[in-house]
PDB file of C-alpha atoms in Angstrom:
ATOM      1  CA  MET A   1      35.660  79.016 -57.229  1.00 53.00           C
ATOM      2  CA  GLU A   2      34.824  76.376 -59.846  1.00 64.00           C
ATOM      3  CA  PHE A   3      33.404  77.138 -63.271  1.00 65.00           C
ATOM      4  CA  ASP A   4      30.080  75.474 -62.416  1.00 68.00           C
ATOM      5  CA  ASN A   5      29.685  77.881 -59.512  1.00 76.00           C
ATOM      6  CA  LEU A   6      30.357  80.824 -61.837  1.00 79.00           C
ATOM      7  CA  HIS A   7      27.560  79.657 -64.128  1.00 75.00           C
ATOM      8  CA  GLU A   8      25.264  79.470 -61.108  1.00 81.00           C
ATOM      9  CA  VAL A   9      26.246  83.044 -60.186  1.00 85.00           C
ATOM     10  CA  LEU A  10      25.221  84.209 -63.671  1.00 84.00           C
ATOM     11  CA  ARG A  11      21.858  82.483 -63.355  1.00 84.00           C
ATOM     12  CA  SER A  12      21.318  84.095 -59.942  1.00 85.00           C
ATOM     13  CA  LEU A  13      22.249  87.477 -61.424  1.00 86.00           C
ATOM     14  CA  TYR A  14      19.577  87.101 -64.103  1.00 86.00           C
ATOM     15  CA  ASP A  15      16.931  86.175 -61.505  1.00 84.00           C
ATOM     16  CA  GLU A  16      17.849  89.165 -59.338  1.00 85.00           C
ATOM     17  CA  MET A  17      17.827  91.640 -62.241  1.00 84.00           C
ATOM     18  CA  LEU A  18      14.523  90.363 -63.641  1.00 80.00           C
ATOM     19  CA  PRO A  19      12.268  92.468 -61.326  1.00 79.00           C
ATOM     20  CA  LEU A  20      13.749  95.639 -62.829  1.00 78.00           C
ATOM     21  CA  SER A  21      11.569  95.061 -65.886  1.00 77.00           C
ATOM     22  CA  ALA A  22       8.539  95.909 -63.722  1.00 75.00           C
ATOM     23  CA  ASP A  23      10.034  99.347 -63.001  1.00 77.00           C
ATOM     24  CA  MET A  24      10.520  99.948 -66.721  1.00 79.00           C
ATOM     25  CA  ALA A  25       6.873  99.008 -67.311  1.00 80.00           C
ATOM     26  CA  ALA A  26       5.762 102.289 -65.700  1.00 79.00           C
ATOM     27  CA  VAL A  27       7.509 104.260 -68.442  1.00 82.00           C
ATOM     28  CA  ALA A  28       6.267 101.867 -71.110  1.00 85.00           C
ATOM     29  CA  LYS A  29       2.636 102.358 -70.048  1.00 84.00           C
ATOM     30  CA  GLY A  30       2.740 106.037 -71.014  1.00 84.00           C
ATOM     31  CA  VAL A  31       4.365 105.329 -74.376  1.00 85.00           C
ATOM     32  CA  ALA A  32       1.930 102.502 -75.095  1.00 85.00           C
ATOM     33  CA  GLY A  33      -1.087 104.572 -74.029  1.00 85.00           C
ATOM     34  CA  LEU A  34      -0.181 107.436 -76.341  1.00 85.00           C
ATOM     35  CA  GLY A  35       0.510 104.993 -79.162  1.00 83.00           C
ATOM     36  CA  ALA A  36      -2.834 103.236 -78.591  1.00 83.00           C
ATOM     37  CA  LEU A  37      -4.656 106.589 -78.768  1.00 84.00           C
ATOM     38  CA  PHE A  38      -3.120 107.477 -82.134  1.00 81.00           C
ATOM     39  CA  TYR A  39      -3.480 103.900 -83.443  1.00 80.00           C
ATOM     40  CA  ILE A  40      -7.221 103.659 -82.671  1.00 82.00           C
ATOM     41  CA  ALA A  41      -7.880 107.214 -83.884  1.00 85.00           C
ATOM     42  CA  ILE A  42      -6.198 106.553 -87.239  1.00 80.00           C
ATOM     43  CA  LYS A  43      -8.017 103.243 -87.780  1.00 80.00           C
ATOM     44  CA  VAL A  44     -11.414 104.770 -86.914  1.00 83.00           C
ATOM     45  CA  TRP A  45     -10.765 107.836 -89.100  1.00 82.00           C
ATOM     46  CA  GLN A  46      -9.783 105.645 -92.056  1.00 80.00           C
ATOM     47  CA  ALA A  47     -12.963 103.578 -91.706  1.00 81.00           C
ATOM     48  CA  LEU A  48     -15.167 106.689 -91.457  1.00 81.00           C
ATOM     49  CA  SER A  49     -13.479 108.422 -94.389  1.00 83.00           C
ATOM     50  CA  ARG A  50     -14.093 105.371 -96.598  1.00 82.00           C
ATOM     51  CA  ALA A  51     -17.662 104.952 -95.319  1.00 81.00           C
ATOM     52  CA  GLU A  52     -16.786 101.427 -94.174  1.00 80.00           C
ATOM     53  CA  PRO A  53     -17.885  99.672 -90.982  1.00 84.00           C
ATOM     54  CA  ILE A  54     -15.359  99.841 -88.160  1.00 80.00           C
ATOM     55  CA  ASP A  55     -13.522  96.547 -87.619  1.00 79.00           C
ATOM     56  CA  VAL A  56     -13.156  96.164 -83.865  1.00 78.00           C
ATOM     57  CA  TYR A  57     -10.809  93.155 -83.878  1.00 80.00           C
ATOM     58  CA  PRO A  58      -7.617  95.035 -84.979  1.00 78.00           C
ATOM     59  CA  LEU A  59      -8.378  97.691 -82.366  1.00 82.00           C
ATOM     60  CA  LEU A  60      -7.913  95.102 -79.607  1.00 85.00           C
ATOM     61  CA  ARG A  61      -4.178  94.821 -80.356  1.00 85.00           C
ATOM     62  CA  PRO A  62      -3.112  97.847 -78.231  1.00 85.00           C
ATOM     63  CA  PHE A  63      -5.125  96.563 -75.269  1.00 88.00           C
ATOM     64  CA  ALA A  64      -3.499  93.112 -75.518  1.00 88.00           C
ATOM     65  CA  LEU A  65      -0.052  94.701 -75.615  1.00 87.00           C
ATOM     66  CA  GLY A  66      -1.023  96.896 -72.682  1.00 88.00           C
ATOM     67  CA  LEU A  67      -1.850  93.819 -70.596  1.00 89.00           C
ATOM     68  CA  CYS A  68       1.503  92.291 -71.537  1.00 88.00           C
ATOM     69  CA  ILE A  69       3.286  95.461 -70.423  1.00 88.00           C
ATOM     70  CA  MET A  70       1.399  95.630 -67.112  1.00 88.00           C
ATOM     71  CA  PHE A  71       2.235  92.020 -66.215  1.00 87.00           C
ATOM     72  CA  PHE A  72       5.470  91.763 -68.184  1.00 87.00           C
ATOM     73  CA  PRO A  73       7.623  89.744 -65.702  1.00 86.00           C
ATOM     74  CA  THR A  74       5.001  87.037 -65.246  1.00 87.00           C
ATOM     75  CA  MET A  75       2.926  87.051 -68.432  1.00 87.00           C
ATOM     76  CA  VAL A  76       5.746  87.514 -70.976  1.00 89.00           C
ATOM     77  CA  LEU A  77       9.064  86.554 -69.401  1.00 88.00           C
ATOM     78  CA  GLY A  78       7.555  83.897 -67.155  1.00 89.00           C
ATOM     79  CA  THR A  79       5.768  82.222 -70.068  1.00 91.00           C
ATOM     80  CA  ILE A  80       8.798  82.258 -72.390  1.00 91.00           C
ATOM     81  CA  ASN A  81      11.179  81.029 -69.688  1.00 90.00           C
ATOM     82  CA  ALA A  82       8.765  78.281 -68.646  1.00 91.00           C
ATOM     83  CA  ILE A  83       8.573  77.026 -72.232  1.00 91.00           C
ATOM     84  CA  LEU A  84      12.326  77.175 -72.885  1.00 90.00           C
ATOM     85  CA  SER A  85      13.582  75.982 -69.480  1.00 89.00           C
ATOM     86  CA  PRO A  86      12.914  72.265 -70.198  1.00 90.00           C
ATOM     87  CA  ILE A  87      15.113  72.562 -73.286  1.00 89.00           C
ATOM     88  CA  VAL A  88      17.976  73.976 -71.204  1.00 87.00           C
ATOM     89  CA  GLN A  89      17.566  71.341 -68.491  1.00 88.00           C
ATOM     90  CA  GLY A  90      17.363  68.494 -70.998  1.00 89.00           C
ATOM     91  CA  MET A  91      20.531  69.549 -72.823  1.00 86.00           C
ATOM     92  CA  HIS A  92      22.388  70.017 -69.538  1.00 83.00           C
ATOM     93  CA  ALA A  93      21.365  66.517 -68.403  1.00 86.00           C
ATOM     94  CA  ILE A  94      22.750  65.083 -71.654  1.00 85.00           C
ATOM     95  CA  LEU A  95      26.018  66.948 -71.084  1.00 83.00           C
ATOM     96  CA  GLU A  96      26.361  65.684 -67.505  1.00 82.00           C
ATOM     97  CA  ASN A  97      25.866  62.067 -68.609  1.00 82.00           C
ATOM     98  CA  GLN A  98      28.468  62.404 -71.353  1.00 79.00           C
ATOM     99  CA  VAL A  99      30.984  64.036 -69.009  1.00 76.00           C
ATOM    100  CA  LEU A 100      30.542  61.305 -66.380  1.00 75.00           C
ATOM    101  CA  ASP A 101      31.106  58.596 -68.997  1.00 75.00           C
ATOM    102  CA  LEU A 102      34.169  60.453 -70.276  1.00 73.00           C
ATOM    103  CA  ASN A 103      35.693  60.753 -66.806  1.00 75.00           C
ATOM    104  CA  ASP A 104      35.195  57.048 -66.104  1.00 79.00           C
ATOM    105  CA  LEU A 105      36.764  56.070 -69.428  1.00 75.00           C
ATOM    106  CA  GLN A 106      39.681  58.463 -68.888  1.00 74.00           C
ATOM    107  CA  THR A 107      40.404  56.942 -65.458  1.00 78.00           C
ATOM    108  CA  LYS A 108      40.317  53.448 -66.944  1.00 77.00           C
ATOM    109  CA  LYS A 109      42.601  54.490 -69.782  1.00 74.00           C
ATOM    110  CA  ASP A 110      45.173  56.060 -67.423  1.00 73.00           C
ATOM    111  CA  LEU A 111      45.282  52.836 -65.396  1.00 74.00           C
ATOM    112  CA  LEU A 112      45.760  50.709 -68.524  1.00 72.00           C
ATOM    113  CA  GLU A 113      48.505  53.029 -69.804  1.00 70.00           C
ATOM    114  CA  ARG A 114      50.406  52.645 -66.549  1.00 69.00           C
ATOM    115  CA  GLU A 115      50.046  48.873 -66.736  1.00 67.00           C
ATOM    116  CA  ALA A 116      51.252  48.910 -70.333  1.00 66.00           C
ATOM    117  CA  MET A 117      54.308  50.961 -69.359  1.00 66.00           C
ATOM    118  CA  LEU A 118      55.061  48.538 -66.543  1.00 63.00           C
ATOM    119  CA  ARG A 119      54.965  45.622 -68.991  1.00 63.00           C
ATOM    120  CA  ASN A 120      57.874  47.140 -70.898  1.00 63.00           C
ATOM    121  CA  PRO A 121      61.081  46.376 -68.897  1.00 60.00           C
ATOM    122  CA  GLU A 122      63.010  49.169 -70.609  1.00 61.00           C
ATOM    123  CA  ASN A 123      60.590  51.946 -69.581  1.00 62.00           C
ATOM    124  CA  ALA A 124      58.961  50.526 -66.452  1.00 61.00           C
ATOM    125  CA  TYR A 125      61.333  52.407 -64.144  1.00 59.00           C
ATOM    126  CA  LEU A 126      60.065  55.722 -65.578  1.00 62.00           C
ATOM    127  CA  VAL A 127      56.608  55.335 -64.039  1.00 62.00           C
ATOM    128  CA  SER A 128      57.281  53.097 -61.037  1.00 61.00           C
ATOM    129  CA  ASN A 129      59.520  53.878 -58.077  1.00 60.00           C
ATOM    130  CA  GLU A 130      59.733  50.187 -57.195  1.00 64.00           C
ATOM    131  CA  GLU A 131      61.012  49.272 -60.653  1.00 63.00           C
ATOM    132  CA  PHE A 132      63.468  52.157 -60.501  1.00 59.00           C
ATOM    133  CA  ASP A 133      64.845  51.034 -57.124  1.00 60.00           C
ATOM    134  CA  LYS A 134      64.990  47.445 -58.323  1.00 66.00           C
ATOM    135  CA  LYS A 135      67.010  48.415 -61.371  1.00 65.00           C
ATOM    136  CA  LEU A 136      69.403  50.447 -59.237  1.00 61.00           C
ATOM    137  CA  GLU A 137      70.003  47.459 -56.973  1.00 62.00           C
ATOM    138  CA  GLU A 138      70.963  45.350 -59.980  1.00 63.00           C
ATOM    139  CA  LEU A 139      73.766  47.797 -60.825  1.00 64.00           C
ATOM    140  CA  GLY A 140      77.112  47.806 -59.169  1.00 59.00           C
ATOM    141  CA  TRP A 141      79.579  50.617 -58.465  1.00 61.00           C
ATOM    142  CA  SER A 142      81.788  50.265 -61.510  1.00 58.00           C
ATOM    143  CA  PRO A 143      82.339  53.326 -63.742  1.00 64.00           C
ATOM    144  CA  SER A 144      80.022  51.891 -66.409  1.00 63.00           C
ATOM    145  CA  ASP A 145      77.334  51.234 -63.819  1.00 59.00           C
ATOM    146  CA  LEU A 146      77.674  54.771 -62.494  1.00 61.00           C
ATOM    147  CA  VAL A 147      77.248  56.128 -66.017  1.00 65.00           C
ATOM    148  CA  THR A 148      74.182  53.943 -66.494  1.00 68.00           C
ATOM    149  CA  MET A 149      72.819  55.113 -63.145  1.00 65.00           C
ATOM    150  CA  SER A 150      73.338  58.765 -64.086  1.00 69.00           C
ATOM    151  CA  GLY A 151      71.583  58.149 -67.399  1.00 70.00           C
ATOM    152  CA  MET A 152      68.649  56.553 -65.596  1.00 69.00           C
ATOM    153  CA  TYR A 153      68.298  59.560 -63.306  1.00 68.00           C
ATOM    154  CA  MET A 154      68.466  61.914 -66.292  1.00 76.00           C
ATOM    155  CA  GLU A 155      65.919  59.903 -68.307  1.00 71.00           C
ATOM    156  CA  ARG A 156      63.556  59.726 -65.351  1.00 70.00           C
ATOM    157  CA  GLY A 157      63.928  63.459 -64.760  1.00 72.00           C
ATOM    158  CA  MET A 158      63.349  64.261 -68.444  1.00 77.00           C
ATOM    159  CA  TYR A 159      60.308  61.980 -68.483  1.00 70.00           C
ATOM    160  CA  SER A 160      58.885  63.725 -65.420  1.00 73.00           C
ATOM    161  CA  ILE A 161      59.489  67.147 -66.969  1.00 77.00           C
ATOM    162  CA  GLU A 162      57.914  66.047 -70.244  1.00 73.00           C
ATOM    163  CA  GLN A 163      54.829  64.713 -68.495  1.00 71.00           C
ATOM    164  CA  SER A 164      54.584  67.881 -66.388  1.00 75.00           C
ATOM    165  CA  VAL A 165      54.726  70.071 -69.506  1.00 79.00           C
ATOM    166  CA  LYS A 166      52.079  67.944 -71.245  1.00 75.00           C
ATOM    167  CA  ASN A 167      49.821  68.021 -68.224  1.00 75.00           C
ATOM    168  CA  TRP A 168      50.324  71.791 -67.881  1.00 81.00           C
ATOM    169  CA  PHE A 169      49.426  72.369 -71.530  1.00 78.00           C
ATOM    170  CA  ARG A 170      46.436  70.075 -71.194  1.00 76.00           C
ATOM    171  CA  GLU A 171      45.208  71.926 -68.103  1.00 79.00           C
ATOM    172  CA  LEU A 172      45.749  75.250 -69.894  1.00 83.00           C
ATOM    173  CA  LEU A 173      43.573  74.133 -72.796  1.00 79.00           C
ATOM    174  CA  GLU A 174      40.924  72.879 -70.375  1.00 79.00           C
ATOM    175  CA  ILE A 175      40.914  76.267 -68.640  1.00 83.00           C
ATOM    176  CA  LEU A 176      40.597  78.062 -71.993  1.00 83.00           C
ATOM    177  CA  PHE A 177      37.791  75.678 -72.963  1.00 81.00           C
ATOM    178  CA  GLN A 178      35.913  76.423 -69.753  1.00 82.00           C
ATOM    179  CA  ALA A 179      36.665  80.140 -70.153  1.00 85.00           C
ATOM    180  CA  ALA A 180      35.154  80.134 -73.654  1.00 84.00           C
ATOM    181  CA  ALA A 181      31.983  78.551 -72.269  1.00 83.00           C
ATOM    182  CA  LEU A 182      31.925  81.137 -69.471  1.00 87.00           C
ATOM    183  CA  VAL A 183      32.339  83.997 -71.970  1.00 87.00           C
ATOM    184  CA  ILE A 184      29.354  82.743 -73.977  1.00 87.00           C
ATOM    185  CA  ASP A 185      27.261  82.371 -70.813  1.00 87.00           C
ATOM    186  CA  THR A 186      28.263  85.846 -69.554  1.00 90.00           C
ATOM    187  CA  ILE A 187      27.372  87.550 -72.847  1.00 91.00           C
ATOM    188  CA  ARG A 188      24.137  85.554 -72.961  1.00 90.00           C
ATOM    189  CA  THR A 189      23.186  86.677 -69.449  1.00 90.00           C
ATOM    190  CA  PHE A 190      23.983  90.313 -70.293  1.00 91.00           C
ATOM    191  CA  PHE A 191      21.846  90.213 -73.447  1.00 92.00           C
ATOM    192  CA  LEU A 192      18.962  88.542 -71.609  1.00 91.00           C
ATOM    193  CA  ILE A 193      19.060  91.148 -68.845  1.00 91.00           C
ATOM    194  CA  VAL A 194      19.038  94.011 -71.363  1.00 90.00           C
ATOM    195  CA  LEU A 195      16.203  92.449 -73.366  1.00 91.00           C
ATOM    196  CA  SER A 196      14.232  91.705 -70.201  1.00 90.00           C
ATOM    197  CA  ILE A 197      14.572  95.178 -68.692  1.00 89.00           C
ATOM    198  CA  LEU A 198      13.888  97.035 -71.949  1.00 88.00           C
ATOM    199  CA  GLY A 199      11.254  94.548 -73.110  1.00 89.00           C
ATOM    200  CA  PRO A 200       8.296  96.698 -71.940  1.00 89.00           C
ATOM    201  CA  ILE A 201       9.672  99.595 -74.003  1.00 90.00           C
ATOM    202  CA  ALA A 202       9.861  97.342 -77.073  1.00 90.00           C
ATOM    203  CA  PHE A 203       6.247  96.251 -76.515  1.00 90.00           C
ATOM    204  CA  ALA A 204       5.162  99.876 -76.069  1.00 90.00           C
ATOM    205  CA  ILE A 205       6.873 100.989 -79.284  1.00 90.00           C
ATOM    206  CA  SER A 206       5.243  98.126 -81.190  1.00 89.00           C
ATOM    207  CA  VAL A 207       1.832  99.673 -80.396  1.00 88.00           C
ATOM    208  CA  TRP A 208       2.615 102.569 -82.730  1.00 86.00           C
ATOM    209  CA  ASP A 209       1.525 102.076 -86.305  1.00 80.00           C
ATOM    210  CA  GLY A 210       4.551 101.251 -88.448  1.00 81.00           C
ATOM    211  CA  PHE A 211       6.589  99.731 -85.607  1.00 84.00           C
ATOM    212  CA  GLN A 212       4.707  96.427 -85.299  1.00 83.00           C
ATOM    213  CA  SER A 213       7.818  94.439 -86.278  1.00 86.00           C
ATOM    214  CA  THR A 214       9.533  95.601 -83.061  1.00 87.00           C
ATOM    215  CA  LEU A 215       7.553  93.024 -81.086  1.00 88.00           C
ATOM    216  CA  THR A 216       8.482  90.184 -83.437  1.00 88.00           C
ATOM    217  CA  GLN A 217      12.143  91.141 -83.480  1.00 90.00           C
ATOM    218  CA  TRP A 218      12.268  91.326 -79.680  1.00 92.00           C
ATOM    219  CA  LEU A 219      10.771  87.845 -79.343  1.00 91.00           C
ATOM    220  CA  THR A 220      13.166  86.478 -81.965  1.00 90.00           C
ATOM    221  CA  ARG A 221      16.246  87.936 -80.295  1.00 91.00           C
ATOM    222  CA  TYR A 222      15.205  86.884 -76.783  1.00 92.00           C
ATOM    223  CA  ILE A 223      14.502  83.285 -77.767  1.00 92.00           C
ATOM    224  CA  SER A 224      17.658  83.111 -79.891  1.00 91.00           C
ATOM    225  CA  VAL A 225      19.881  84.389 -77.063  1.00 91.00           C
ATOM    226  CA  TYR A 226      18.136  82.132 -74.533  1.00 92.00           C
ATOM    227  CA  LEU A 227      19.000  79.112 -76.685  1.00 91.00           C
ATOM    228  CA  TRP A 228      22.738  79.882 -76.574  1.00 90.00           C
ATOM    229  CA  LEU A 229      23.134  77.786 -73.423  1.00 88.00           C
ATOM    230  CA  PRO A 230      21.426  74.580 -74.649  1.00 89.00           C
ATOM    231  CA  VAL A 231      23.285  74.811 -77.966  1.00 90.00           C
ATOM    232  CA  ALA A 232      26.572  75.207 -76.050  1.00 88.00           C
ATOM    233  CA  ASP A 233      25.710  72.159 -73.930  1.00 87.00           C
ATOM    234  CA  LEU A 234      24.890  70.195 -77.076  1.00 88.00           C
ATOM    235  CA  PHE A 235      28.228  71.178 -78.604  1.00 87.00           C
ATOM    236  CA  SER A 236      30.078  70.145 -75.448  1.00 85.00           C
ATOM    237  CA  SER A 237      28.169  66.850 -75.404  1.00 86.00           C
ATOM    238  CA  MET A 238      29.233  66.174 -78.972  1.00 86.00           C
ATOM    239  CA  LEU A 239      32.893  66.794 -78.137  1.00 84.00           C
ATOM    240  CA  ALA A 240      32.643  64.626 -75.020  1.00 82.00           C
ATOM    241  CA  LYS A 241      31.086  61.820 -77.068  1.00 84.00           C
ATOM    242  CA  ILE A 242      33.851  62.021 -79.678  1.00 83.00           C
ATOM    243  CA  GLN A 243      36.509  61.875 -76.959  1.00 81.00           C
ATOM    244  CA  SER A 244      34.703  58.918 -75.366  1.00 81.00           C
ATOM    245  CA  LEU A 245      34.766  57.023 -78.655  1.00 83.00           C
ATOM    246  CA  ILE A 246      38.483  57.747 -79.063  1.00 81.00           C
ATOM    247  CA  ILE A 247      39.248  56.625 -75.502  1.00 79.00           C
ATOM    248  CA  GLU A 248      37.217  53.437 -76.009  1.00 80.00           C
ATOM    249  CA  ARG A 249      39.327  52.710 -79.089  1.00 80.00           C
ATOM    250  CA  ASP A 250      42.507  53.310 -77.085  1.00 77.00           C
ATOM    251  CA  ILE A 251      41.260  50.992 -74.326  1.00 77.00           C
ATOM    252  CA  GLU A 252      40.718  48.234 -76.888  1.00 78.00           C
ATOM    253  CA  MET A 253      44.262  48.714 -78.177  1.00 76.00           C
ATOM    254  CA  LEU A 254      45.691  48.753 -74.641  1.00 72.00           C
ATOM    255  CA  ALA A 255      44.168  45.327 -74.080  1.00 71.00           C
ATOM    256  CA  ASP A 256      46.872  43.973 -76.404  1.00 68.00           C
ATOM    257  CA  PRO A 257      49.924  43.035 -74.251  1.00 64.00           C
ATOM    258  CA  THR A 258      52.317  43.987 -77.064  1.00 63.00           C
ATOM    259  CA  PHE A 259      50.888  47.472 -77.541  1.00 62.00           C
ATOM    260  CA  ILE A 260      53.053  50.407 -76.413  1.00 59.00           C
ATOM    261  CA  PRO A 261      50.852  53.425 -75.567  1.00 57.00           C
ATOM    262  CA  ASP A 262      51.410  56.939 -76.890  1.00 59.00           C
ATOM    263  CA  THR A 263      51.180  59.416 -74.021  1.00 55.00           C
ATOM    264  CA  SER A 264      51.357  62.539 -76.164  1.00 56.00           C
ATOM    265  CA  ASN A 265      47.537  63.140 -76.006  1.00 64.00           C
ATOM    266  CA  THR A 266      47.702  64.827 -79.403  1.00 73.00           C
ATOM    267  CA  VAL A 267      44.118  63.954 -80.339  1.00 73.00           C
ATOM    268  CA  TYR A 268      42.840  65.291 -77.025  1.00 73.00           C
ATOM    269  CA  VAL A 269      44.669  68.597 -77.562  1.00 77.00           C
ATOM    270  CA  ILE A 270      43.290  68.901 -81.093  1.00 81.00           C
ATOM    271  CA  PHE A 271      39.700  68.466 -79.943  1.00 78.00           C
ATOM    272  CA  MET A 272      40.173  70.953 -77.123  1.00 79.00           C
ATOM    273  CA  ILE A 273      41.340  73.547 -79.665  1.00 84.00           C
ATOM    274  CA  ILE A 274      38.365  72.715 -81.896  1.00 84.00           C
ATOM    275  CA  GLY A 275      36.063  73.161 -78.911  1.00 82.00           C
ATOM    276  CA  ILE A 276      37.520  76.570 -78.027  1.00 84.00           C
ATOM    277  CA  VAL A 277      37.041  77.826 -81.586  1.00 86.00           C
ATOM    278  CA  GLY A 278      33.638  76.175 -81.969  1.00 85.00           C
ATOM    279  CA  TYR A 279      32.155  77.867 -78.915  1.00 84.00           C
ATOM    280  CA  PHE A 280      32.243  81.224 -80.671  1.00 85.00           C
ATOM    281  CA  THR A 281      30.072  79.906 -83.532  1.00 87.00           C
ATOM    282  CA  ILE A 282      27.152  79.264 -81.163  1.00 88.00           C
ATOM    283  CA  PRO A 283      25.488  82.706 -81.675  1.00 86.00           C
ATOM    284  CA  THR A 284      25.465  82.064 -85.428  1.00 87.00           C
ATOM    285  CA  VAL A 285      24.005  78.580 -85.035  1.00 86.00           C
ATOM    286  CA  THR A 286      21.181  79.741 -82.760  1.00 87.00           C
ATOM    287  CA  GLY A 287      20.286  82.364 -85.360  1.00 84.00           C
ATOM    288  CA  TRP A 288      19.400  79.475 -87.689  1.00 85.00           C
ATOM    289  CA  ILE A 289      16.930  77.955 -85.223  1.00 83.00           C
ATOM    290  CA  ILE A 290      14.390  80.776 -85.024  1.00 78.00           C
ATOM    291  CA  GLN A 291      13.693  83.543 -87.501  1.00 71.00           C
ATOM    292  CA  ALA A 292      10.804  85.941 -87.910  1.00 56.00           C
ATOM    293  CA  GLY A 293       9.365  88.244 -90.534  1.00 52.00           C
ATOM    294  CA  GLY A 294       8.528  85.775 -93.257  1.00 44.00           C
ATOM    295  CA  ALA A 295       4.941  85.092 -92.209  1.00 41.00           C
ATOM    296  CA  GLY A 296       3.965  88.755 -92.193  1.00 45.00           C
ATOM    297  CA  ASN A 297       5.311  89.362 -95.689  1.00 46.00           C
ATOM    298  CA  TYR A 298       3.680  86.154 -96.892  1.00 39.00           C
ATOM    299  CA  MET A 299       0.264  87.218 -95.602  1.00 39.00           C
ATOM    300  CA  LYS A 300       0.667  90.657 -97.178  1.00 49.00           C
ATOM    301  CA  GLN A 301       1.428  89.057-100.534  1.00 47.00           C
ATOM    302  CA  ILE A 302      -1.611  86.765-100.211  1.00 38.00           C
ATOM    303  CA  GLU A 303      -3.765  89.771 -99.396  1.00 45.00           C
ATOM    304  CA  SER A 304      -2.480  91.732-102.401  1.00 51.00           C
ATOM    305  CA  TYR A 305      -2.975  88.763-104.692  1.00 43.00           C
ATOM    306  CA  GLY A 306      -6.502  88.343-103.357  1.00 44.00           C
ATOM    307  CA  LYS A 307      -7.304  91.971-104.096  1.00 50.00           C
ATOM    308  CA  LYS A 308      -5.944  91.661-107.629  1.00 50.00           C
ATOM    309  CA  ALA A 309      -7.944  88.480-108.205  1.00 45.00           C
ATOM    310  CA  GLY A 310     -11.073  90.200-106.893  1.00 46.00           C
ATOM    311  CA  ASN A 311     -10.569  93.178-109.210  1.00 53.00           C
ATOM    312  CA  LEU A 312     -10.009  90.903-112.190  1.00 49.00           C
ATOM    313  CA  ALA A 313     -13.088  88.852-111.318  1.00 42.00           C
ATOM    314  CA  GLY A 314     -15.149  92.001-110.942  1.00 48.00           C
ATOM    315  CA  ALA A 315     -13.952  93.337-114.280  1.00 47.00           C
ATOM    316  CA  GLY A 316     -14.710  90.018-115.987  1.00 48.00           C
ATOM    317  CA  ALA A 317     -18.187  89.863-114.501  1.00 41.00           C
ATOM    318  CA  GLY A 318     -18.876  93.450-115.560  1.00 45.00           C
ATOM    319  CA  SER A 319     -17.835  92.782-119.158  1.00 49.00           C
ATOM    320  CA  ALA A 320     -19.959  89.615-119.296  1.00 47.00           C
ATOM    321  CA  ILE A 321     -23.027  91.477-118.030  1.00 37.00           C
ATOM    322  CA  GLY A 322     -22.415  94.225-120.597  1.00 45.00           C
ATOM    323  CA  ASN A 323     -22.251  91.707-123.438  1.00 50.00           C
ATOM    324  CA  ILE A 324     -25.493  90.049-122.333  1.00 40.00           C
ATOM    325  CA  GLY A 325     -27.237  93.419-122.097  1.00 43.00           C
ATOM    326  CA  GLY A 326     -26.033  94.425-125.547  1.00 46.00           C
ATOM    327  CA  ARG A 327     -27.380  91.243-127.107  1.00 47.00           C
ATOM    328  CA  LEU A 328     -30.794  91.731-125.450  1.00 38.00           C
ATOM    329  CA  MET A 329     -30.989  95.327-126.683  1.00 41.00           C
ATOM    330  CA  SER A 330     -30.136  94.262-130.210  1.00 47.00           C
ATOM    331  CA  LYS A 331     -32.974  91.751-130.170  1.00 46.00           C
TER     332      LYS A 331
END
């Protein structure tokens, strides 16, 4: 099974596990209902104890959360996934275009490297059977020719072993690179399933007074984890673009008839190692994209400052009225 098919299996797993959130909504309804009862009772009691009119707008919050819990798979998860899905599809399309360009350039480079090796008479027999047979026909059966023939067989065998080892190491790094991407996608799918199934519970807990930040934190974590995949595709696209630029430079150098190519693929190996390590920084990077909590604290500070300004203004007005009254009484 290819790695692309494994990613499709993970996406199918998420779609199949998504309906379980509806089963968890039944438990969340009871928790949310009890929380709504206490929340409304406390707000009404506070207003009555202060002899203030009852503000109905904040009391609508539990009912809005209750609707979200009742229709959680469609209203909450469906809306978030519909908004974020174009981002995932757009990043994946960019990755596919970069990979196709990279594969075409790599095929062209391999062909030019073979042609460059064939231009060198001393090493042409290493990559071409025809050149090898032609060079053997030029030799005779003298002891020196037999030694030369044995050396040619040994050099050709060593060259084949060297290329096999390089190709094996390159394929190993490619497998590790794909495995790192699969690990990130697997952990992402697991987190999304957990957040989706337990999402109604998080919404129900946020109804209780003092736990309002639970809703914000759940949304932040869900969106952050959902963005792991597009960020991973963007990172892979960047690596593919860098490799494409390097291969284009090599193709320009291979156009020179006097250039002898280097088949060590050192740069390719280095970037594969960078890619393997870089994949595990994706959760940190997505944490920079979306954060929550600042707006609530900011509004609380504005509200406190407004109250202080109102108190100061009231005190100033009271003192001014007192001064005016004192002057009138003195007259």
